[in-house]
Every structure is written in structure tokens, then in C-alpha cells.
Short mmCIF file of C-alpha atoms in Angstrom, two decimals:
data_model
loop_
_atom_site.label_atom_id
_atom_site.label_comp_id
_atom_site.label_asym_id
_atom_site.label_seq_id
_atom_site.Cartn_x
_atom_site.Cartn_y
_atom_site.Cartn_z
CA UNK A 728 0.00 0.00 0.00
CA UNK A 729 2.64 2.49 0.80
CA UNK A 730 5.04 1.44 -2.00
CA UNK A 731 1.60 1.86 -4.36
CA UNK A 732 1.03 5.71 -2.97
CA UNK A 733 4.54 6.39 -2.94
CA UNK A 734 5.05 5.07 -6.72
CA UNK A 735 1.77 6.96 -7.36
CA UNK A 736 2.89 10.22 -6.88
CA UNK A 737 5.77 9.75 -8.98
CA UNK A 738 3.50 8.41 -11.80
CA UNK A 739 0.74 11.55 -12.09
CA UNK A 740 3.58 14.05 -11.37
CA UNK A 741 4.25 14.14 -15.09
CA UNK A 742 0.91 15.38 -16.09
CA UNK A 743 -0.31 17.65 -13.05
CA UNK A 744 2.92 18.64 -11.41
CA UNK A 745 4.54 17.68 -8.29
CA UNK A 746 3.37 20.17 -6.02
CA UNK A 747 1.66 20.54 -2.61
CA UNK A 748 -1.68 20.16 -4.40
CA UNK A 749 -0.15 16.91 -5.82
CA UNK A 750 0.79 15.71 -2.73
CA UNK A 751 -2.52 16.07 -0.78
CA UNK A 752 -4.25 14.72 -3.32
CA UNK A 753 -2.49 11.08 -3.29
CA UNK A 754 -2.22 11.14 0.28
CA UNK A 755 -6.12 12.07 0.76
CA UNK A 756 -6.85 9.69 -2.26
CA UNK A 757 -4.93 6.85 -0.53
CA UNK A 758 -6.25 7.26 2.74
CA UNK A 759 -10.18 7.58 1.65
CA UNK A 760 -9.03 4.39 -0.10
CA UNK A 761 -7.73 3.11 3.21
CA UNK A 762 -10.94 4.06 5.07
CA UNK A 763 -13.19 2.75 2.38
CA UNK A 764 -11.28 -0.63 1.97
CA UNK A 765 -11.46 -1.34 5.70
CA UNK A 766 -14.58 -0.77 6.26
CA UNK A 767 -15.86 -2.86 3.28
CA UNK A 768 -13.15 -5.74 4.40
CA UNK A 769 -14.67 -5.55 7.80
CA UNK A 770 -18.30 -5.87 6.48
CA UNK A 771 -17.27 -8.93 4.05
CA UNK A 772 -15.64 -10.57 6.81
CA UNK A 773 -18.60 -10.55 9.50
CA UNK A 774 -20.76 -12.08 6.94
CA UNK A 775 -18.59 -14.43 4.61
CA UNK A 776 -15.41 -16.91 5.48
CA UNK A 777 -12.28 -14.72 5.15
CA UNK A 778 -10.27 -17.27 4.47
CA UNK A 779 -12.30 -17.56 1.41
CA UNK A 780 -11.81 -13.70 0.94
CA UNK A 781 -7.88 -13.13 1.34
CA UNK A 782 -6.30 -14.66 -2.05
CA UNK A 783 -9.15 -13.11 -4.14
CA UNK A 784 -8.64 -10.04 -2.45
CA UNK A 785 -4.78 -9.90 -3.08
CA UNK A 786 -5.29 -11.45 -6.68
CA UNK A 787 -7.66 -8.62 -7.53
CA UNK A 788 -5.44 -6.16 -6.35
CA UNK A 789 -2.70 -7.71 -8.28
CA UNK A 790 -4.38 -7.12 -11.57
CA UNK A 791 -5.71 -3.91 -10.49
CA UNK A 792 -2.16 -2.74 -9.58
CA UNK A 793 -0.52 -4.30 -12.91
CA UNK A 794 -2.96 -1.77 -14.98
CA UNK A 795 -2.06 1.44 -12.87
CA UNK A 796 0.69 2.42 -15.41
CA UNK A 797 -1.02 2.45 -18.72
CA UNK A 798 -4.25 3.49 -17.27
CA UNK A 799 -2.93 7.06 -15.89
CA UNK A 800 -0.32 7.31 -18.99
CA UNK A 801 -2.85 7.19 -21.30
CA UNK A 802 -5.39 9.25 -19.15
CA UNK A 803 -2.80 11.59 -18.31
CA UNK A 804 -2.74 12.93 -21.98
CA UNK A 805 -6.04 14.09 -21.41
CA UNK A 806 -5.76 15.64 -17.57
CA UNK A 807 -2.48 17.51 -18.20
CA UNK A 808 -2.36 20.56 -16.08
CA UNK A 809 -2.69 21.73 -12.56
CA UNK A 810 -6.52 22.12 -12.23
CA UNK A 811 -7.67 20.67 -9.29
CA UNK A 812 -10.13 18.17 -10.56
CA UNK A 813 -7.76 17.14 -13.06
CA UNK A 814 -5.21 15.97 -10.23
CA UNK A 815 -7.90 14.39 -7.72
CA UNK A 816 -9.14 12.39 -11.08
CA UNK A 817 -5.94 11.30 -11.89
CA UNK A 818 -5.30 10.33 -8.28
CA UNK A 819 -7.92 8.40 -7.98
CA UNK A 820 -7.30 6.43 -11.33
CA UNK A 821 -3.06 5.76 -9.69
CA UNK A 822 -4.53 4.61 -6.55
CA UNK A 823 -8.53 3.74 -5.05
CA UNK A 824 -8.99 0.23 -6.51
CA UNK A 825 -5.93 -1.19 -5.94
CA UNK A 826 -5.56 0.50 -2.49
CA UNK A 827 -8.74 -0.22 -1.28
CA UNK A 828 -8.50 -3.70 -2.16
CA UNK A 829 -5.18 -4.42 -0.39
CA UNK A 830 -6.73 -1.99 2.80
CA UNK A 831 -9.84 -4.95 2.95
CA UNK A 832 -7.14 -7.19 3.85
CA UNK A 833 -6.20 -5.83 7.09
CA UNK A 834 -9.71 -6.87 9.02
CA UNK A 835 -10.50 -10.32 7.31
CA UNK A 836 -6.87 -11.09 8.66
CA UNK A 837 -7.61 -9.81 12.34
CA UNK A 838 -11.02 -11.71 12.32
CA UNK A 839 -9.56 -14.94 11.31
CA UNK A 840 -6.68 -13.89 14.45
CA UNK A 841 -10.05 -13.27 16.88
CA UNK A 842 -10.54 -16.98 18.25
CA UNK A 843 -10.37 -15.89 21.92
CA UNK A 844 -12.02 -12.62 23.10
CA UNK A 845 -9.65 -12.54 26.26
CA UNK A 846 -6.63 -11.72 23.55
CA UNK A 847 -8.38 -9.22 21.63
CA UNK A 848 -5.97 -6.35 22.61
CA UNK A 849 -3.09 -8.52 22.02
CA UNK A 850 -3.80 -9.54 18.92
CA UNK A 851 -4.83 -6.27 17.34
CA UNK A 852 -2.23 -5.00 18.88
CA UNK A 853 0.13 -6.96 17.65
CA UNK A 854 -1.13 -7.20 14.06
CA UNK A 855 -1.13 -2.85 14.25
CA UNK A 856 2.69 -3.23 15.15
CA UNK A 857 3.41 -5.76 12.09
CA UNK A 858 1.57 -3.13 9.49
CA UNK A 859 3.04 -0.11 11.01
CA UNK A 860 6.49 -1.62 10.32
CA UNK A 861 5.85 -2.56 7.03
CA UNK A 862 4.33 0.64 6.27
CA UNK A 863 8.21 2.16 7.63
CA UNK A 864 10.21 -0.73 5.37
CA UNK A 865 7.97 0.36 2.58
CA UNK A 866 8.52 3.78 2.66
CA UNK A 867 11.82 3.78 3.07
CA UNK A 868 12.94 1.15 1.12
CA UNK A 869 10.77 2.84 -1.88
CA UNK A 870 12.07 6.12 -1.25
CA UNK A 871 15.51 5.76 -0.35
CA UNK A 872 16.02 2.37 -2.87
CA UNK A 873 13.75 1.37 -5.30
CA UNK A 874 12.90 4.86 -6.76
CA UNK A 875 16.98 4.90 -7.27
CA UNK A 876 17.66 1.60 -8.54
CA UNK A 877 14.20 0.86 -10.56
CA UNK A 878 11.58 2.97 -13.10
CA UNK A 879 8.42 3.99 -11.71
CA UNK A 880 6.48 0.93 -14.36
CA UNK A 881 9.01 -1.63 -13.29
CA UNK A 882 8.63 -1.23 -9.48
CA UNK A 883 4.89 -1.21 -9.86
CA UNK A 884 4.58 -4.43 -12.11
CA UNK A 885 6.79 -5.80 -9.69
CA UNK A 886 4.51 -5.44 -6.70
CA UNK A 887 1.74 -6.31 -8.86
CA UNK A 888 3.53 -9.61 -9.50
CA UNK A 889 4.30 -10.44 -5.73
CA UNK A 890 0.76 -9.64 -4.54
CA UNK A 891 -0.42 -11.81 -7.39
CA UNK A 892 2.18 -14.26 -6.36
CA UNK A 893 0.72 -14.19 -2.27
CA UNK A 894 -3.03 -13.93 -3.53
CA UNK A 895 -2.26 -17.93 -5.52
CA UNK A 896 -0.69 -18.94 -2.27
CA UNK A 897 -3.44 -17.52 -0.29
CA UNK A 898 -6.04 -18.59 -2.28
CA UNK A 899 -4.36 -22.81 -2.76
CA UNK A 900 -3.76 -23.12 1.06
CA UNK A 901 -7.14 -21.97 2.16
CA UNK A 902 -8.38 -24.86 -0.83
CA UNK A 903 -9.30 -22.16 -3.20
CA UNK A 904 -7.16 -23.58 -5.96
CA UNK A 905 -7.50 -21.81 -9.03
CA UNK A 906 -8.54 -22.92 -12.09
CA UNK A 907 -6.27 -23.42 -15.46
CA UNK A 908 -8.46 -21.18 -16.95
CA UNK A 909 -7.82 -18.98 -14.45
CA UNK A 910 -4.24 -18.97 -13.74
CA UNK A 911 -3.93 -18.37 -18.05
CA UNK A 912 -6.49 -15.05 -17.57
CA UNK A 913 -4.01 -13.75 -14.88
CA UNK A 914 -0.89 -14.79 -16.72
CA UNK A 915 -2.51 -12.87 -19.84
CA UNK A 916 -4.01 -10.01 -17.96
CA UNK A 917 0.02 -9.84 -16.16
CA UNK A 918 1.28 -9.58 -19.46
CA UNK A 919 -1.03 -7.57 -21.37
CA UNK A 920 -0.33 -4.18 -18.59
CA UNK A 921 3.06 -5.25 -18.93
CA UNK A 922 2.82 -4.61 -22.75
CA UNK A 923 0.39 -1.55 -22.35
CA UNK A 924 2.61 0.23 -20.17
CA UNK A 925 5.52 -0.56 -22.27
CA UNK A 926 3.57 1.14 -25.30
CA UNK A 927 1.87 3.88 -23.45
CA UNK A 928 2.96 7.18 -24.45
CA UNK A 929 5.54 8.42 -21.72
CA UNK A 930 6.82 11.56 -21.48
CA UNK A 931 10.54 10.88 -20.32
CA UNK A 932 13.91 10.50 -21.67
CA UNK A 933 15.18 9.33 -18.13
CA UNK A 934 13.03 8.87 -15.22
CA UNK A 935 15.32 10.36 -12.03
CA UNK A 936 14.83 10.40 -8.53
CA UNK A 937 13.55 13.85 -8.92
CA UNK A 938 12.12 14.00 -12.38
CA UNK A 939 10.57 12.70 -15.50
CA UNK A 940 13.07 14.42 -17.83
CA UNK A 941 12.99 14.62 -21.97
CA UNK A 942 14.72 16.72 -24.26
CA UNK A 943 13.40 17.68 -27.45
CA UNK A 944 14.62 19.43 -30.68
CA UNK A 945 13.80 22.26 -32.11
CA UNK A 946 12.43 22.34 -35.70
CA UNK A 947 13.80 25.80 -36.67
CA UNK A 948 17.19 26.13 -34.77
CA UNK A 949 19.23 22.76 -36.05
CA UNK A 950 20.82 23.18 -32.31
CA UNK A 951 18.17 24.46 -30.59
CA UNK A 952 17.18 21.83 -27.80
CA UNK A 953 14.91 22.22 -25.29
CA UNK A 954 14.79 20.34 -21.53
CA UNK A 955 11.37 18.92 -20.17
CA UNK A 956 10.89 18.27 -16.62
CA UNK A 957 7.63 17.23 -15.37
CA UNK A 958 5.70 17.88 -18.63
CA UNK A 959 6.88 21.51 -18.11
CA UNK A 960 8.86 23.31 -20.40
CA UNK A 961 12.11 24.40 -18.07
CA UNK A 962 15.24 25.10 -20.60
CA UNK A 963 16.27 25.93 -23.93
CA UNK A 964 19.72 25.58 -25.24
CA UNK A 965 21.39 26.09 -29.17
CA UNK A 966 23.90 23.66 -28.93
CA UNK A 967 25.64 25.51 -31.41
CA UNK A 968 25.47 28.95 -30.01
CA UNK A 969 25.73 29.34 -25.96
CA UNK A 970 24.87 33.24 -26.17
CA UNK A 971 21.23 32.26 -28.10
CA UNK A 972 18.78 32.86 -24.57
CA UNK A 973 15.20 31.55 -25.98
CA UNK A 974 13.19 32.30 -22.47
CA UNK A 975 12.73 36.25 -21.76
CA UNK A 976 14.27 35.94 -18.29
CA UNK A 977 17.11 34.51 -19.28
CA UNK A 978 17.31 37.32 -21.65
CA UNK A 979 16.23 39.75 -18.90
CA UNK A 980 19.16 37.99 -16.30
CA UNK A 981 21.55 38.83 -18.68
CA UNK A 982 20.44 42.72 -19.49
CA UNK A 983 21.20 42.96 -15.42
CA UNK A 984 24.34 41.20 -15.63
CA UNK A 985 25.76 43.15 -18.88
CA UNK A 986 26.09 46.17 -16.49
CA UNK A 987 29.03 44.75 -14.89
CA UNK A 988 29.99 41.76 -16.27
CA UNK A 989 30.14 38.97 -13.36
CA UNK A 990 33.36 37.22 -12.81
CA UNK A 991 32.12 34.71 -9.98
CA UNK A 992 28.73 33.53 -10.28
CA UNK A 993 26.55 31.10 -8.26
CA UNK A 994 23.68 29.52 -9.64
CA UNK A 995 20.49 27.88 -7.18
CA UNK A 996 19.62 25.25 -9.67
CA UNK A 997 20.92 24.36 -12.77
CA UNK A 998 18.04 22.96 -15.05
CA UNK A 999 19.42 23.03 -18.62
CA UNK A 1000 22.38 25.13 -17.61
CA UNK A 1001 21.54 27.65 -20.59
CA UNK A 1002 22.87 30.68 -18.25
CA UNK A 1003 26.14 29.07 -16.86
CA UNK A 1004 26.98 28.36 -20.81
CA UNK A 1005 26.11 32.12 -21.58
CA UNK A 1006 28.05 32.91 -19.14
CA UNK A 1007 31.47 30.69 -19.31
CA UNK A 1008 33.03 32.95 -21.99
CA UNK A 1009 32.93 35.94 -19.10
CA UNK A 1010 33.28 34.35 -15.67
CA UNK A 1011 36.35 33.32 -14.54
CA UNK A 1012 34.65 31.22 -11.54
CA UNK A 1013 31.04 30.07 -11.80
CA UNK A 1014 29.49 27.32 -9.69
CA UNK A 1015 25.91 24.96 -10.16
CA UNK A 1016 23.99 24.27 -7.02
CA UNK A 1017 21.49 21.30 -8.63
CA UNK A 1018 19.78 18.98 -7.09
CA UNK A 1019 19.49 16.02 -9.42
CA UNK A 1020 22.81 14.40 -10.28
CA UNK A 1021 20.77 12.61 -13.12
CA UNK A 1022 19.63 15.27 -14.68
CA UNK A 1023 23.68 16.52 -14.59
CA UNK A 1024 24.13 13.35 -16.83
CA UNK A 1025 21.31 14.31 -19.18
CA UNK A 1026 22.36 17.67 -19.51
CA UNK A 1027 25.95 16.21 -20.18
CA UNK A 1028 25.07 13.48 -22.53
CA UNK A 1029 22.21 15.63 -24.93
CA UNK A 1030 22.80 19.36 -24.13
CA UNK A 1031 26.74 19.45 -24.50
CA UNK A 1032 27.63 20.31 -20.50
CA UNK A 1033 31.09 20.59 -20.21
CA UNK A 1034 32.49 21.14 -16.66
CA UNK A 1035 36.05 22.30 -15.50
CA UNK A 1036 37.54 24.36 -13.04
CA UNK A 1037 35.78 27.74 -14.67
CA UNK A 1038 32.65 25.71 -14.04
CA UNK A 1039 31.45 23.19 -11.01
CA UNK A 1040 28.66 21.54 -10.42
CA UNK A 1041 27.68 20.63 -6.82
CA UNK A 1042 24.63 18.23 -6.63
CA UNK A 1043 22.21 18.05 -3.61
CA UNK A 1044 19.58 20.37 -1.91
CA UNK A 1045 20.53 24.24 -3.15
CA UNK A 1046 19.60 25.61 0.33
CA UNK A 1047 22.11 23.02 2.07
CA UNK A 1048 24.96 23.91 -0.34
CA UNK A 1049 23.95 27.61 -0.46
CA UNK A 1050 25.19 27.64 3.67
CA UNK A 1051 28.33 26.16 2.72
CA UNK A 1052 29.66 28.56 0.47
CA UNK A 1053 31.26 31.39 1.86
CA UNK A 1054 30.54 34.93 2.83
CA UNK A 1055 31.04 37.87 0.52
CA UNK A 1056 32.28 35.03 -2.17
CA UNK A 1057 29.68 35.95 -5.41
CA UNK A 1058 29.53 39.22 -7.54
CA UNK A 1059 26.23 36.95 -9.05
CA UNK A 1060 23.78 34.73 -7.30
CA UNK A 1061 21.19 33.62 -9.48
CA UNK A 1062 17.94 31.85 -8.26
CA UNK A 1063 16.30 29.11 -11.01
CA UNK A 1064 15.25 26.10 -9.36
CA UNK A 1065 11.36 25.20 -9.44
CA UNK A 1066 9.57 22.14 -8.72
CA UNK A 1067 7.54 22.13 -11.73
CA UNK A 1068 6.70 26.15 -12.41
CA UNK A 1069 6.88 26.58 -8.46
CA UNK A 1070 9.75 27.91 -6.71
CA UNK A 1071 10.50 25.25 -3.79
CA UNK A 1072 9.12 26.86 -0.58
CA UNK A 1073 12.22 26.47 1.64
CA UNK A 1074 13.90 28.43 -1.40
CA UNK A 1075 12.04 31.84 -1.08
CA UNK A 1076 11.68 32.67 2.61
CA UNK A 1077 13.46 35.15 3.91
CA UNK A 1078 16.09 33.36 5.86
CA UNK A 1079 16.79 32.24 2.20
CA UNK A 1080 17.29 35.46 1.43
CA UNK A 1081 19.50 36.16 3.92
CA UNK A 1082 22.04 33.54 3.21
CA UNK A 1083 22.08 34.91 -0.15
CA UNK A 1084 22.67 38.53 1.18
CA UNK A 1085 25.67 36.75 2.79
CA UNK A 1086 27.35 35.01 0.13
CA UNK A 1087 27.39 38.17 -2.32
CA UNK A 1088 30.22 40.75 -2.03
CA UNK A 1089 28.78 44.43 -1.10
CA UNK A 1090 27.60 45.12 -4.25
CA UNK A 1091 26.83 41.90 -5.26
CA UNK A 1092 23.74 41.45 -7.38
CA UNK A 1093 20.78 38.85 -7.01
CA UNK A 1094 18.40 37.52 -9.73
CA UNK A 1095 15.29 35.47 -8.97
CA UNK A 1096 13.37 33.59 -11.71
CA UNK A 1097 9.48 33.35 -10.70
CA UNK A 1098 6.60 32.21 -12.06
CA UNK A 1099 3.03 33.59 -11.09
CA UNK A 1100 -0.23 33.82 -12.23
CA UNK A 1101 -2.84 36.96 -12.86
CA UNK A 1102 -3.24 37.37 -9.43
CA UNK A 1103 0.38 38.01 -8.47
CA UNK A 1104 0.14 37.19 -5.00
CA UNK A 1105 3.17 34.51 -4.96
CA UNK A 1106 5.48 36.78 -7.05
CA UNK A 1107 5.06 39.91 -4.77
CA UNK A 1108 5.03 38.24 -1.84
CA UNK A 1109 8.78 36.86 -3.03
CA UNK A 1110 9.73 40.71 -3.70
CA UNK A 1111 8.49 41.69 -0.41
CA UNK A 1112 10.57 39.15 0.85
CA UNK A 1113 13.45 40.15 -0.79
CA UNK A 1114 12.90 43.86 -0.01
CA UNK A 1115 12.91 43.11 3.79
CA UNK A 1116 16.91 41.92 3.13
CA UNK A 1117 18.48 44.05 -0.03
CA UNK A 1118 18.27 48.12 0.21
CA UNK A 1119 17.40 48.01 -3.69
CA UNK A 1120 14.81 45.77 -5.49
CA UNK A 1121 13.22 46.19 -9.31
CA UNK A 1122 10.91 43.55 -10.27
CA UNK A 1123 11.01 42.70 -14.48
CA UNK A 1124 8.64 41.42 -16.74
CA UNK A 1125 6.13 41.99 -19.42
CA UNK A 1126 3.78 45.38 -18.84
CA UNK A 1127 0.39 43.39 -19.12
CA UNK A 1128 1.91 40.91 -16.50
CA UNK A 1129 3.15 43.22 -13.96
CA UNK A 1130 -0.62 44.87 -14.70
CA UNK A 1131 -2.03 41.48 -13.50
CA UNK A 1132 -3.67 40.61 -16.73
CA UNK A 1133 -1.60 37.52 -17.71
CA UNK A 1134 0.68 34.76 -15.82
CA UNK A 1135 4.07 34.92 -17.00
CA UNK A 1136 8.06 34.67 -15.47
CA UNK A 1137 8.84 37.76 -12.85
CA UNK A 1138 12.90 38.55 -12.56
CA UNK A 1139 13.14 40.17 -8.94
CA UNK A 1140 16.62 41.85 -8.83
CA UNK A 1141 18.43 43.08 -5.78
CA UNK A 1142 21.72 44.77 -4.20
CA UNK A 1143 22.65 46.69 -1.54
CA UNK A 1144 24.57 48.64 -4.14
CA UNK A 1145 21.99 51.39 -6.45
CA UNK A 1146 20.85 49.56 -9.48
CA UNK A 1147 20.51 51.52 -12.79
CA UNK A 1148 16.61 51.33 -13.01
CA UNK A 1149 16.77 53.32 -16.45
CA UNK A 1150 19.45 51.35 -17.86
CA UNK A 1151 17.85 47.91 -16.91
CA UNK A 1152 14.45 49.07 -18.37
CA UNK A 1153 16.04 50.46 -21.71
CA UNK A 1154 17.88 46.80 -22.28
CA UNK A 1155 14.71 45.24 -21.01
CA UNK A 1156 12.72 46.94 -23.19
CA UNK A 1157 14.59 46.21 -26.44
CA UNK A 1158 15.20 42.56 -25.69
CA UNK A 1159 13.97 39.92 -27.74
CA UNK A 1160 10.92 39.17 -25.60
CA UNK A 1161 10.35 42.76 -23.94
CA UNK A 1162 9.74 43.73 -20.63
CA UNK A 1163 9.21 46.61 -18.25
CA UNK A 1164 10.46 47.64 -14.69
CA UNK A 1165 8.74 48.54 -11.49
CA UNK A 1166 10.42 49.24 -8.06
CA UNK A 1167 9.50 46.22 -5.61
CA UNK A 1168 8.23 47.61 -2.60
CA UNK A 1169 5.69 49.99 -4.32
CA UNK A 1170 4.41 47.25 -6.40
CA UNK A 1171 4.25 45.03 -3.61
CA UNK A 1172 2.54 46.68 -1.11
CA UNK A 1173 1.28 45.06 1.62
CA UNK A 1174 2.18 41.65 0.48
CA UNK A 1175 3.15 38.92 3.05
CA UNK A 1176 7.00 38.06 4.22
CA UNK A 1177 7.33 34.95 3.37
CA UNK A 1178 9.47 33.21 6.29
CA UNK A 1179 10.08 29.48 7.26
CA UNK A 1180 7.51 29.42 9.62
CA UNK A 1181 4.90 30.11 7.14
CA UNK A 1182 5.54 29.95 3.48
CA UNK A 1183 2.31 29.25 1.81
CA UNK A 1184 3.73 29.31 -1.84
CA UNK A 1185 1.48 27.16 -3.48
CA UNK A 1186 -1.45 28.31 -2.00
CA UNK A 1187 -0.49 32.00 -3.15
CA UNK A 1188 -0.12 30.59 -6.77
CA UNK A 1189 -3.43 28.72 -6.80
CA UNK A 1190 -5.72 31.42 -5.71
#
């Protein structure tokens, strides 16, 4: 059950995003699935033999299990995106059968345990303790081994295959014993979601521990690639030209920077690495703060990264790394890590903020990438945030977005050091994709702080 909801997450995050939202909806799903399967267990075993129950259970949960992975890859071409009823449907098609099913276990077991009435706190007791553990080995042998070692399809055929395997076992020693025509249907239902899910469309290159990662070409740059994480669109790079910036905050990033060319530059997050490359003809010292050492390998193996001592990659959480590097080290810090198109919480609070104050020199400079909505209620939260550490703030992006009447990328730039407002907003303004400039705080207003006792960034972005 946990390996299932664990799995499950990892198999709609693709298609809805892996957010908060995400999250809450698997775990809800799993545990109405929970609820629902005990209680319907506990019913079934009061007025049938459970022994009669247990391998049909398992063996229906088997087959139920085996056709997760086609089932939400094909529906997930249809429920792409992050509206709510989208991700609760596509929840419910990862998880409620098979979970429920394998939940209704739970109570026929503990009745056929139930002989003596004197032992009934014993024996509950005792069977609680057993599940709880397993629920622990589950969880962290999924998280901390499988989801390394195996794909998402394999480790769920695999369970599928070793509940089917219990359910027979179950289902001969309780004198079941299941027909030939019988064992053939499950051998050919086993097989046919194994051969589903192999052709169901997928959307990855390389399934990480982080991501579902694909990289694409582009049909009118022959080097023009772009990076896919999550079903989102995260990076473009020309292959055969490093200064060619696709995204308008890239372009944006590096109207800031051309003001005083940066020599050493830090980078939260490393994605496609499309700004270290624009950058490694300039800086003499630039270093990669990224989380997924598998997507480093991608990146290395289809978008031409090339690392040396002018350029270092350090894998692992960015906020972990970030307090390792040392003060007053970075003329550049530049903030680009999401989690789908949201920043990670723990990376815009203010204390976030003010380890980045500390690693840039005096009149260092700091560039956030964010992604908001109409409302703008994430993105000036973040550059109220920001405001409460750096003396000097702008905010850049498109007029109509910084109006509120599209969603689009934000660039919040800071320094303790005066930033040339009309300069940025000239180069801004005659980039490739244009922009305009506002001062933070005024825009702001009274947005919210957002600090690590209460960070509510994807609620700010849904509403």
C-alpha cells in the first residue's frame, strides 16, 4: 500500500505537477481508499469466510495494480495541467482500486486472528505493530532504494507480480485452488499491462529520482534543444550557439548582468544550464547548485555540459549547499530552481534570502526567476521578501503581466549597491521578448513576508 502511494505520486507528477496540491491529493486519495477498503473488508468478513476472501482479495489487487501504469499514462494525456479536478481524477485512477482492495485485507486477517475474546488487545495489537512496520520498510525502502535503482512501471509491475504471487498462495492453502483457466487469464491479464505500459505514451527521456526528464529538438534552430521536466517546459539551449537565450528571463538575467559583467557567479539550480553556458566565456569562476545528479548526466550526454575548473557543479539540496559557500564570495547569485513552475518553498523565505545577502560581495547582485499567475500574489510576496533583506529591489517582466492581466516569469533583482533602473528598463525593453520595470516595494505593497515558519507558496499561486 505504501510502495503503491509512494510510486503513485511519482507516476501523475508528469501530467499535473509535483506540487503541494499533488501531494494532498495522493495522500487524501490513498487514505479515503484506506478508510473505504477497511470498512468494506470488515463488512465482508462478519458475513462471509475470510479465508475464502484473502487470495481473491490480493489477486484482484494484483491485476488492479498491474494496470495502474497504462491506465494514468494514457489518461494523463487528457488531464495535463494543474486544475484541481484534473489531479484528484488522476489520483484516484493511480490509486482507489488497488488501495482499497489491499486496505480490505487488514480486518478479514484480524477476524480470522479473533478466536479468543480474552486476547483481543493482544492480537490487534500486535497485528497494528506488524503493518506499522511494514508501512516504515515500505517507505523507506521505496524512497531511499527502489525509486533509485528501478523505473516507476518496473517497481509497480513488480509489486503487482508479488501480490499476485501471495493472492495464488493464499487462495491454494485456504483450498481455493485456481482454475487453469484462471491462472492463463491472470498470466494474460500480467502480461497484457506489462505490454500496455511498455507502449503507453511516456513523457521521459530518463526517469530520475527527482524528475521525469525529456529533451526535445527544435524544428527551426538545427541546435536548438529544449529540456522537459515534469511535462513543463524548463530550458532551452542552441547547442551551437551558448549566447542564443530563448526564455525572456534569461534574456532579462543577462540585461542585469551586462552592467558589470560577473566574474564569480553562483547559480540555485541548474536545469538546462543555458545561463552558466552564456556565461562561461565571461566568468572566470562560476558554480551549479542542482539537485538532481541525473539530470547533470542528461544535460551532459544531450545538451553538451562541459564542466572544469571555470565551471562546477555541486549536486544536492541548493539551500544546504547555499550555507556552505562562503561569505562575501559571489559578484552573481542567481535563483532558477522550481519544482515544476513553483519555486520550492524552503527556497524563497526570507532566511533564504538572507544567506544569499551573505554570500554576495557588497555590491553583489541577485536575480530570482518566478513564475506567477494573474493574481500576483506569490510573485510579490517573493519581492516583499526580498525587499525586507536588499536596500534596492526592481521587479522585471512583461507590462500586461506586472498589470495582473496575464501569468508569465517575474525577474526580482536586488543589491545593496543602487541599481541603474533606467538602464535595466532600456535593455529590457529592447530585448527579444520585452519587458518593463517597477520598483518592488511599491508594487508590492502590503504583500506577506514569506518566512520558514509560514511559506504558503502554493497556495499563493493557486488562488
Amino acid at each position: 500500500m505504501l510502495v503503491l502511494e509512494i510510486v503513485g505520486l511519482r507516476l501523475v507528477g508528469p501530467y499535473v505537477g509535483v506540487t503541494l496540491q499533488t501531494s494532498s491529493a495522493v495522500i487524501g486519495v490513498a487514505l479515503a481508499a484506506i478508510a473505504y477498503g477497511a470498512w468494506t473488508g470488515g463488512w465482508l468478513a462478519d458475513r462471509l469466510d475470510p479465508r475464502r476472501l484473502l487470495g481473491p482479495a490480493l489477486l484482484a489487487a494484483a491485476v488492479l495494480t498491474a494496470v495502474t501504469v497504462p491506465l494514468v499514462r494514457w489518461a494523463g494525456e487528457f488531464l495535463r495541467g494543474t486544475d484541481a479536478a484534473n489531479v484528484v481524477l488522476l489520483a484516484v485512477l493511480a490509486l482507489f482500486l488497488p488501495a482499497a482492495l489491499l486496505s480490505s485485507v487488514t480486518p478479514l486477517v484480524i477476524k480470522l486472528q479473533l478466536d479468543d475474546l480474552a486476547v483481543t488487545g493482544r492480537i490487534v495489537g500486535r497485528l497494528s505493530s506488524v503493518g506499522t512496520l511494514g508501512a516504515i520498510t515500505a517507505t523507506l525502502g521505496t524512497g531511499f532504494i527502489l525509486v533509485r535503482a528501478l523505473p516507476t512501471s518496473v517497481i509497480i509491475l513488480v509489486l503487482a507480480g508479488l501480490t499476485a504471487a501471495i493472492g495464488l498462495w493464499l487462495s491454494i492453502r485456504y483450498g481455493l485452488w485456481v482454475s487453469r483457466r484462471g491462472r492463463v487469464t491472470m498470466a494474460v491479464v500480467g502480461f497484457g499491462a506489462a505490454g500496455l505500459a511498455a507502449v503507453a505514451p511516456t513523457p521521459c527521456d530518463v526517469e530520475t529520482a527527482y524528475h521525469c526528464a525529456a529533451v526535445t529538438k527544435d524544428p527551426h534552430r538545427p541546435g536548438g534543444r529544449t529540456l522537459w521536466l515534469n511535462s513543463a517546459r524548463h530550458s532551452y539551449v542552441d547547442l551551437d550557439d551558448p549566447k542564443h537565450l530563448e526564455f525572456g528571463y534569461s534574456q532579462w538575467i543577462a540585461v542585469v548582468a551586462a552592467l558589470k559583467p560577473p566574474q564569480r557567479v553562483l547559480h540555485l539550480g541548474g536545469g538546462g544550464f543555458t545561463l552558466p553556458r552564456y556565461f562561461a566565456g565571461t566568468a572566470s569562476d562560476q558554480v551549479v547548485l542542482e539537485l538532481d545528479p541525473e539530470l547533470v548526466k542528461l544535460d551532459r550526454r544531450k545538451l553538451g555540459l562541459t564542466t572544469g575548473p571555470s565551471l562546477r557543479v555541486r549536486t544536492g539540496d541548493g539551500r544546504a549547499l547555499l550555507a556552505q559557500e562562503p561569505a562575501d564570495s559571489r559578484d552573481l547569485l542567481i535563483g532558477d530552481a522550481f519544482g515544476h513552475l513553483v519555486v520550492p518553498w524552503h527556497l524563497a523565505t526570507v532566511e533564504l534570502t538572507r544567506d544569499v545577502h551573505r554570500v554576495l560581495q557588497p555590491d553583489g547582485v541577485y536575480a530570482l526567476n518566478v513564475i506567477d499567475g494573474r493574481a500576483r500574489r506569490f510573485v510579490r510576496a517573493e519581492a516583499a521578501t526580498v525587499a525586507a533583506v536588499f536596500r534596492n529591489v526592481l521587479v522585471i517582466s512583461p507590462a500586461d503581466a506586472l498589470a495582473g492581466s496575464r501569468s508569465a516569469n517575474f525577474v526580482i533583482v536586488a543589491s545593496d549597491a543602487p541599481l541603474d533602473e533606467a538602464a535595466i528598463a532600456d535593455g529590457v525593453a529592447r530585448a527579444a521578448v520585452s519587458a518593463a520595470v517597477v520598483e518592488a516595494r511599491g508594487w508590492a505593497g502590503d504583500a506577506m513576508v514569506l518566512r520558514d515558519d509560514h511559506a504558503p507558496v502554493d497556495q499563493l499561486l493557486s488562488s
